[in-house]
Short mmCIF file of C-alpha atoms in Angstrom, two decimals:
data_model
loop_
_atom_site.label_atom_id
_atom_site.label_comp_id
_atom_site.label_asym_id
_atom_site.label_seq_id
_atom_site.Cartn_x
_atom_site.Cartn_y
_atom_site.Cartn_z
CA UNK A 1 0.00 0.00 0.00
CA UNK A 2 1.00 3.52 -1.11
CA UNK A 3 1.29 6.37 1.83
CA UNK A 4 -1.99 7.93 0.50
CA UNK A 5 -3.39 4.25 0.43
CA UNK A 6 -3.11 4.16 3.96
CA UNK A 7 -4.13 7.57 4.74
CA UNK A 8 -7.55 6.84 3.18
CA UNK A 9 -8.00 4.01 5.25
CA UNK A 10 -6.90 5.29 8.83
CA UNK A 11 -9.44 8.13 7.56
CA UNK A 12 -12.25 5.92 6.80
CA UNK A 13 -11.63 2.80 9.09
CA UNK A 14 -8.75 2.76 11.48
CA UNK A 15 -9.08 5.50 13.51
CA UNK A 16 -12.44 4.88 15.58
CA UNK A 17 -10.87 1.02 16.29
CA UNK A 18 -7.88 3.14 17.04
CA UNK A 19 -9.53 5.34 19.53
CA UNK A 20 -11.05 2.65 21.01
CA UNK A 21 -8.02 1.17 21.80
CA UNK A 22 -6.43 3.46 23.17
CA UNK A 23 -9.52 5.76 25.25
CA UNK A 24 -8.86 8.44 22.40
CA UNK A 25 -12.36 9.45 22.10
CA UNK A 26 -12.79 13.52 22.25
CA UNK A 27 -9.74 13.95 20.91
CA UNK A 28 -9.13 15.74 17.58
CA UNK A 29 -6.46 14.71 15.13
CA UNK A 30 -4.31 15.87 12.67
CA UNK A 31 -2.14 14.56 9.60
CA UNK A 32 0.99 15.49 10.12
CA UNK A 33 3.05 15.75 6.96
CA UNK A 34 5.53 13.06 6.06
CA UNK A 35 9.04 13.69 5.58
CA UNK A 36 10.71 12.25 2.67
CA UNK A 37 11.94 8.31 3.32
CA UNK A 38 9.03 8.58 6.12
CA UNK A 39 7.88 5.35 7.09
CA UNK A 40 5.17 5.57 9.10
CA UNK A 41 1.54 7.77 8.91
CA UNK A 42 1.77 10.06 12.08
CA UNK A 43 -0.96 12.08 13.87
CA UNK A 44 -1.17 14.40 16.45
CA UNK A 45 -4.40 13.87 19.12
CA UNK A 46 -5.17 17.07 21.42
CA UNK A 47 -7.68 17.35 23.58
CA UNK A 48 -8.70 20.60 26.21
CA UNK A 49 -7.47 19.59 29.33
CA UNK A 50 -5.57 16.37 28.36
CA UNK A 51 -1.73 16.07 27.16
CA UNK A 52 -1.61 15.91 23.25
CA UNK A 53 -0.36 12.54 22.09
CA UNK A 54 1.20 11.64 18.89
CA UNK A 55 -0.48 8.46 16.64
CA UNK A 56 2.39 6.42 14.90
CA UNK A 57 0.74 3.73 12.31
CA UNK A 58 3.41 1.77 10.14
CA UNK A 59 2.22 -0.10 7.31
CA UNK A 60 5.80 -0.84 5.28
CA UNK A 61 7.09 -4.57 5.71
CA UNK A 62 10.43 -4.03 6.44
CA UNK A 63 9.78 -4.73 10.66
CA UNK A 64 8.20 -7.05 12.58
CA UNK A 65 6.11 -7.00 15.41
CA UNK A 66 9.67 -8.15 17.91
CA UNK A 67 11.36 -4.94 15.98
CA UNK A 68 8.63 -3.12 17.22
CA UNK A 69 8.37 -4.27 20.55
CA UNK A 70 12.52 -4.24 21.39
CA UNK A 71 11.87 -0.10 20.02
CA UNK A 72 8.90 0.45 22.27
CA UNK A 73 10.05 -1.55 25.50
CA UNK A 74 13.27 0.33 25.33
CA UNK A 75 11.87 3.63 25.09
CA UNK A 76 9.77 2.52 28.06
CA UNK A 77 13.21 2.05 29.84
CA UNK A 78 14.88 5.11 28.94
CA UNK A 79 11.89 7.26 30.33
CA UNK A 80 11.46 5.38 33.60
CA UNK A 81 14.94 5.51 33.88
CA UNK A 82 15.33 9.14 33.84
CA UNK A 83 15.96 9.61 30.12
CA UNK A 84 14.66 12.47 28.61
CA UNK A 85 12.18 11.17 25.74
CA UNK A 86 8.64 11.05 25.22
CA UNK A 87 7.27 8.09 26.22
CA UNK A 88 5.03 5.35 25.05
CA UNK A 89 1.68 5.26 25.78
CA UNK A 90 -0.15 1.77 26.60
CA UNK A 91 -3.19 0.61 25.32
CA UNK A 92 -6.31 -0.11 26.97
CA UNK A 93 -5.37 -3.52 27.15
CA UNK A 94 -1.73 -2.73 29.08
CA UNK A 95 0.11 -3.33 25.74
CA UNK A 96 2.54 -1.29 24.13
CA UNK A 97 2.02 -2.31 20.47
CA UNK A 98 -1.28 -2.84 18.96
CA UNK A 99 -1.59 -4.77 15.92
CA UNK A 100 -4.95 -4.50 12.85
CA UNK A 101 -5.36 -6.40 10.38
CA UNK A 102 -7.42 -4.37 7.52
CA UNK A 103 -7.98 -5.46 3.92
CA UNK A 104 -5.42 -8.39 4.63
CA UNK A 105 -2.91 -5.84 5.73
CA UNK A 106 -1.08 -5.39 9.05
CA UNK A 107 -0.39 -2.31 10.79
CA UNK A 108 1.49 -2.03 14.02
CA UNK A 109 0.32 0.93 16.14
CA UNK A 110 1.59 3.14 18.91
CA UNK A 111 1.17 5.97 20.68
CA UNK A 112 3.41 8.14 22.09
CA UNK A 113 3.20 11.22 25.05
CA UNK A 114 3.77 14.82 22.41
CA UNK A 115 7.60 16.06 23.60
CA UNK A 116 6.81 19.57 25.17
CA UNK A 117 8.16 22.69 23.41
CA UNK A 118 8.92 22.53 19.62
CA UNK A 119 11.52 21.49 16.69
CA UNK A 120 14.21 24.77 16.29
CA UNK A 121 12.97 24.74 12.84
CA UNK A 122 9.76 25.96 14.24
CA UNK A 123 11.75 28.63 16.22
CA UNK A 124 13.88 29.91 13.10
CA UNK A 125 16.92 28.05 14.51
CA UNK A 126 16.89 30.65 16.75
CA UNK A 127 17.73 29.30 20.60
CA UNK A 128 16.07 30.64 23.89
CA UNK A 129 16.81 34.89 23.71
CA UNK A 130 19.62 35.87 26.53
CA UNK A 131 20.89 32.73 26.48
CA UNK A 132 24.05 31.67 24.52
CA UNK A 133 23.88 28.82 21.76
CA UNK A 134 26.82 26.70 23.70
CA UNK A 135 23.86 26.00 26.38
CA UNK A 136 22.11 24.11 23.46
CA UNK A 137 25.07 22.62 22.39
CA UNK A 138 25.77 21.21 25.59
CA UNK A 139 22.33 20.26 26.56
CA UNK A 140 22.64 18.00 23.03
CA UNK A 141 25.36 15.99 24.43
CA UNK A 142 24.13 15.82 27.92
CA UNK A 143 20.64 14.45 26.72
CA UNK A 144 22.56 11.98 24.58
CA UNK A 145 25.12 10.69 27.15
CA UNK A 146 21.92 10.01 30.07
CA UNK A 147 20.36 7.81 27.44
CA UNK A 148 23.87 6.03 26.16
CA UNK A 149 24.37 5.61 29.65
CA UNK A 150 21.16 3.75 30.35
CA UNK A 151 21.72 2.09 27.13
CA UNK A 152 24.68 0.31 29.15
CA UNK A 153 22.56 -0.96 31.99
CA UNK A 154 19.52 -2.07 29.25
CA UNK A 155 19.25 -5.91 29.19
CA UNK A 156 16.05 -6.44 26.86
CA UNK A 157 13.32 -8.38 26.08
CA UNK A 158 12.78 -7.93 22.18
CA UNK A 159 16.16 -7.12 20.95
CA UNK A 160 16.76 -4.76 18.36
CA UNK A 161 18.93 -5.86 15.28
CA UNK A 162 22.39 -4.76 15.44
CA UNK A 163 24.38 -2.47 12.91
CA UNK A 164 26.18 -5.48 10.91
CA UNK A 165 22.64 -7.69 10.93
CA UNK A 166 21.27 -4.36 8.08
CA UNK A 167 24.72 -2.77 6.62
CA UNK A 168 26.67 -5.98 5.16
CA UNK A 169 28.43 -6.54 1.70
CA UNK A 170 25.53 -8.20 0.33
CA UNK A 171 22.63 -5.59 1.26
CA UNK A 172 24.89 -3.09 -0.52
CA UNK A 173 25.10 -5.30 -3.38
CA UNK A 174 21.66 -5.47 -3.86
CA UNK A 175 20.40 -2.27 -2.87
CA UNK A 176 23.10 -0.43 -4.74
CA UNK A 177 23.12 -0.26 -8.90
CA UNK A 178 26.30 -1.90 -10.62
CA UNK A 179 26.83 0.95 -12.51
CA UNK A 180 28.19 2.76 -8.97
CA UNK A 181 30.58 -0.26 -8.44
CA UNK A 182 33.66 2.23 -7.11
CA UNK A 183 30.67 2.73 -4.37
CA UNK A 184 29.76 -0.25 -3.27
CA UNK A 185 33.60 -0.92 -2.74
CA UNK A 186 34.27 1.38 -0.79
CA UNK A 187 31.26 0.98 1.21
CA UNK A 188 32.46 -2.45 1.86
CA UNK A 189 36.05 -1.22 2.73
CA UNK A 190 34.70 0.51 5.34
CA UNK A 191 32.21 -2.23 7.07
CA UNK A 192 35.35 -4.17 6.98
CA UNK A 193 37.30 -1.51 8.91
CA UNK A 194 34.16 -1.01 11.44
CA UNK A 195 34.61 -4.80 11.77
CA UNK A 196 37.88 -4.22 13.70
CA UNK A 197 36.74 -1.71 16.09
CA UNK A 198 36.27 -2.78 19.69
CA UNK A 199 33.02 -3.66 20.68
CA UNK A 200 32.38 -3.78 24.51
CA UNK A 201 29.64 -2.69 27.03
CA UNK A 202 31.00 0.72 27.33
CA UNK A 203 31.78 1.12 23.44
CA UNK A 204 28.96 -0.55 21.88
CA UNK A 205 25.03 -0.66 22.55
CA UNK A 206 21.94 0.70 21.75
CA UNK A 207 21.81 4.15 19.81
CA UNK A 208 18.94 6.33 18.87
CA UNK A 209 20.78 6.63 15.04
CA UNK A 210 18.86 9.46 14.15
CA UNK A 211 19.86 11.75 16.72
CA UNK A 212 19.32 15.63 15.43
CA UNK A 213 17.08 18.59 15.79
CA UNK A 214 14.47 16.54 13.64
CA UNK A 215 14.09 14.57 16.15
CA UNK A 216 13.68 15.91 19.50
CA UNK A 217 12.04 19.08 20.91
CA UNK A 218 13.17 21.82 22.73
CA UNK A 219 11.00 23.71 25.87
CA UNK A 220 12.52 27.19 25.41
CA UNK A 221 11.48 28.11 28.82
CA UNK A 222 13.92 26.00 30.40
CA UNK A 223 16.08 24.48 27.79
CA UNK A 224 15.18 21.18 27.92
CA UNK A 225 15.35 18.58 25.30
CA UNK A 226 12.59 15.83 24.53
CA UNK A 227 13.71 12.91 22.00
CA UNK A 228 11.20 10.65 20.03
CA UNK A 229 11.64 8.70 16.78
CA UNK A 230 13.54 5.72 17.97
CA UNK A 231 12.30 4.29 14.52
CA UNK A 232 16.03 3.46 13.86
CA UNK A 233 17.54 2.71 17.02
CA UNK A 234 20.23 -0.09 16.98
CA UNK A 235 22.80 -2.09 18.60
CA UNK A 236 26.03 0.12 17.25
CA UNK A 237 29.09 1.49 18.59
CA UNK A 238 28.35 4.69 20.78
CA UNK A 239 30.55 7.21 18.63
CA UNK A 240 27.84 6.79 15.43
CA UNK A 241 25.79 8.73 17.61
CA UNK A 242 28.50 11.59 18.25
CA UNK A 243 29.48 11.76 15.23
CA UNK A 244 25.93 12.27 13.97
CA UNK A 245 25.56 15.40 16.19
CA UNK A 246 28.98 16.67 15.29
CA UNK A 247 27.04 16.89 12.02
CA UNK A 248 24.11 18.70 13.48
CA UNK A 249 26.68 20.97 13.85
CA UNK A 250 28.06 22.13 10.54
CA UNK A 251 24.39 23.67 10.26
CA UNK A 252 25.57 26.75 12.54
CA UNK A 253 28.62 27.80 9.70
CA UNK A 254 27.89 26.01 6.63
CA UNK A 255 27.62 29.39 5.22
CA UNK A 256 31.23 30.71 6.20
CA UNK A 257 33.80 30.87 3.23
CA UNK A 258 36.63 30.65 5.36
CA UNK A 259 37.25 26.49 6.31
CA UNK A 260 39.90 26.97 9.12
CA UNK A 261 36.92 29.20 10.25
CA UNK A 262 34.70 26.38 10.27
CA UNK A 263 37.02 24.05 11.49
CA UNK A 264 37.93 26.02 14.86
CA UNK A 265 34.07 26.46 15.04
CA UNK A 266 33.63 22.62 14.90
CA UNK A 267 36.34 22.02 17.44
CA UNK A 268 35.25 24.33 20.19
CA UNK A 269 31.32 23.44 19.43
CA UNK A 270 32.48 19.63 19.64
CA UNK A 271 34.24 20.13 22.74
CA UNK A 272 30.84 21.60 24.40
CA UNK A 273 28.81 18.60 23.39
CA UNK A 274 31.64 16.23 24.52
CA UNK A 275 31.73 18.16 28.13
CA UNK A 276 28.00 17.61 28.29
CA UNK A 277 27.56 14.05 27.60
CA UNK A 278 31.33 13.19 30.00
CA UNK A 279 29.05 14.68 32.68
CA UNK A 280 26.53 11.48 31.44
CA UNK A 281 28.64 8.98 31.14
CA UNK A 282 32.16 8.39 30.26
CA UNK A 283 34.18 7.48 26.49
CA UNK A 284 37.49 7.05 26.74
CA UNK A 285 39.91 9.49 24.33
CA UNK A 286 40.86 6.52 21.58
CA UNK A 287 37.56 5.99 20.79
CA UNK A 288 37.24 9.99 20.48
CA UNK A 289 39.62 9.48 18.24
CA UNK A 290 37.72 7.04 15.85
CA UNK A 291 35.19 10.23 15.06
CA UNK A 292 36.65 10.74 11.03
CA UNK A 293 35.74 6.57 11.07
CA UNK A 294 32.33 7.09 12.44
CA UNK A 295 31.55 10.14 10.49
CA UNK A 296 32.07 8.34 7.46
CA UNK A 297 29.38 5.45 8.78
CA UNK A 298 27.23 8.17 9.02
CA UNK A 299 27.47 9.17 5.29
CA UNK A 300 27.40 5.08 4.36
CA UNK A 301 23.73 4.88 6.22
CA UNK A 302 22.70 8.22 4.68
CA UNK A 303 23.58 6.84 1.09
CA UNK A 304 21.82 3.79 1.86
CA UNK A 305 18.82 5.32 3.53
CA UNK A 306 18.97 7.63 -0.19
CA UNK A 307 18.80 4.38 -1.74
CA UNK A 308 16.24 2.90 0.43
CA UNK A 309 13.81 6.02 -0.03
CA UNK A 310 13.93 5.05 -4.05
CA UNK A 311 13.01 1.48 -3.69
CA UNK A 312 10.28 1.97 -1.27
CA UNK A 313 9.11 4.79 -3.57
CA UNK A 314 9.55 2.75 -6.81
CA UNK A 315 11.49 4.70 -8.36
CA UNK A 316 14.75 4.08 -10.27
CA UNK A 317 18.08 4.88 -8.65
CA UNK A 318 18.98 8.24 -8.84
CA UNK A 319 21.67 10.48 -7.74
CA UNK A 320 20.70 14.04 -7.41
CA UNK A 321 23.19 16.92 -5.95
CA UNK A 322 22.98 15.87 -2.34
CA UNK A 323 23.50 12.33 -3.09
CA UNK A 324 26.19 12.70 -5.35
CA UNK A 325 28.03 14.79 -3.16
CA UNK A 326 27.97 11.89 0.05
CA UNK A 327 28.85 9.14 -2.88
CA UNK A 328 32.29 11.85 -4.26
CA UNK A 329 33.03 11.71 -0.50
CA UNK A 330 32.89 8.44 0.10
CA UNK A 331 34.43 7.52 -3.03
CA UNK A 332 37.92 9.69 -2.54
CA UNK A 333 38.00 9.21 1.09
CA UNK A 334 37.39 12.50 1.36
CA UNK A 335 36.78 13.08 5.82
CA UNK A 336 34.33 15.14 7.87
CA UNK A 337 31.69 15.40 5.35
CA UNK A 338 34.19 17.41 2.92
CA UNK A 339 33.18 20.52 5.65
CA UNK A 340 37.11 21.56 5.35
CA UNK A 341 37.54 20.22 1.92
CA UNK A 342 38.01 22.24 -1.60
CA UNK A 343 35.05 20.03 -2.28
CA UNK A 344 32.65 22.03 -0.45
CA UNK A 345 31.11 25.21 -1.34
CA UNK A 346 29.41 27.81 0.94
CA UNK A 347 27.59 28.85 -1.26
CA UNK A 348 25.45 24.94 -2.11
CA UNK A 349 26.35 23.46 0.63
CA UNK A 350 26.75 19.60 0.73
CA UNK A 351 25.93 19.61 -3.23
CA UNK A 352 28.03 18.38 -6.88
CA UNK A 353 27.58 17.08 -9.74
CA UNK A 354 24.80 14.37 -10.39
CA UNK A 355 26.05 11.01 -10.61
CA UNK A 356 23.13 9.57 -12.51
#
């Protein structure tokens, strides 16, 4: 079923067995629009005098109901636990996943507490006035090192799937057109190098894997930071998730000619988020010093998620500007996202020639 499939059938169908479920009657919802590679139809519920909740329904087969379950019952976790994310709301019935069947199709839905505050998209990037950015910056990696932390104490019931189970040689051989064959080697290259990297309790658990302003909310009265969409979350290594917010971070002076500019930027904003998640939990300085390696996994699952989006969508492989720019990267080992590299340009950021 197509996206707009589904939405005519939540519409129509799903969502009074929905309410019932879950005691959502009163409240009033609303679509909210899908994000490109989005895998799920989300709604927000409000109702005077209750907390607003947010619907997730997922209809794509690519996770089963235990993938679902080891997501939910360890977002459970992190929120009892002290971890600051929105947390799941149980059905009726005391369950945390509910599962229809409509039209001989399965969807697995869940509902989730709405973060409090809003994305800094919906504040113009623009942080809480009087108080200065490295606050934010800090808050990011404090947030992040409470839940990694807990993340080392989590033994589960439904076990997510671990990095190497989804990004192996022969997923990228399948996923990836022959035609980008210097790709998919060097894609490979590097899963082989991540295969040599120590994996221990204190080096390698579960991550969130999505972890940026997308993804979490921000109460500008106080600071705080909510985090939802767990829709990814694996057993990895720790620094994937640092090295995704030192990413988050080129945002802030993508747009300054000058690249030792940017670089001393990136070093002192790197150093904040790395002061707020040591006072979390603790990473020792040679794994710190893997972040070029784990930067680069980040642009190998971005190129496959680009990849992933296509298929889903039906559409032939395609490499626009963006794309091309992770696969030149990746291609002539080219480090930290090409941010200090002649490659980049301030002026289209992150972009080059098409590919395909």
């Amino acid at each position: 079923m197509t996206y707009n499939e589904v939405v005519k059938s939540v519409d129509a169908c799903l969502l009074p067995l929905i309410s019932e479920l879950y005691g959502l009657e009163g409240y009033e919802t609303g679509l909210v629009k899908a994000h490109d590679g989005g895998r799920n139809v989300v709604y927000t519920c409000e109702k005077e005098g209750a907390d607003a909740k947010i619907l997730r329904i997922a209809f794509l087969p690519d996770r089963s109901r235990e993938d679902f379950l080891g997501e939910l019952e360890y977002i459970r976790y992190l929120f009892n636990h002290g971890g600051s994310v929105s947390d799941v709301v149980s059905s009726r019935k005391g369950n945390l996943l509910e599962e229809i069947t409509h039209n001989h199709h399965i969807f697995f839905i869940s509902l989730f507490k709405k973060a409090k505050g809003k994305l800094l998209v919906e504040n113009n990037y623009q942080y809480r006035e009087g108080t200065p950015i490295t606050e934010y910056h800090y808050n990011c990696g404090k947030v992040l090192g409470k839940l990694h932390q807990l993340s080392k104490e989590y033994t589960p019931i439904h076990r997510r799937y671990s990095f190497f189970d989804k990004y192996n040689a022969e997923y990228i051989d399948k996923l990836i057109p022959d035609s980008l064959s210097p790709l998919k080697e060097k894609l490979v290259e590097l899963l082989n190098t991540l295969e040599g990297v120590d994996r221990n309790k204190e080096t390698f658990g579960l991550n969130h894997f999505d972890y940026n302003d997308g993804n979490y909310s921000i109460d500008f009265d106080s600071g705080q930071i909510t985090v939802y969409d767990f829709d990814n979350s694996c057993y990895c290594w720790y620094m994937f998730d640092l090295a995704s917010i030192w990413g988050n971070g080129m945002g802030w002076i993508q747009s300054e000619p000058d690249a030792s500019k940017r670089k001393k930027f990136m070093e002192d904003y790197f150093e904040t988020v790395l002061a707020g998640y040591r006072s979390e939990t603790k990473i020792e300085n040679s794994m710190l010093d893997t972040l070029p390696l784990f930067i680069q996994a980040n642009f190998l699952e971005n190129i496959i998620d680009a990849f992933e989006v296509m298929r889903n969508n039906g559409e032939e492989p395609e490499c626009d500007e963006e794309l091309s720019y992770r696969i030149k990267c990746m291609e002539d080992d080219i480090p930290y996202f090409g941010f200090f590299h002649e490659i980049y340009s301030c002026e289209e950021p992150f972009q080059y020639e098409k590919y395909l």
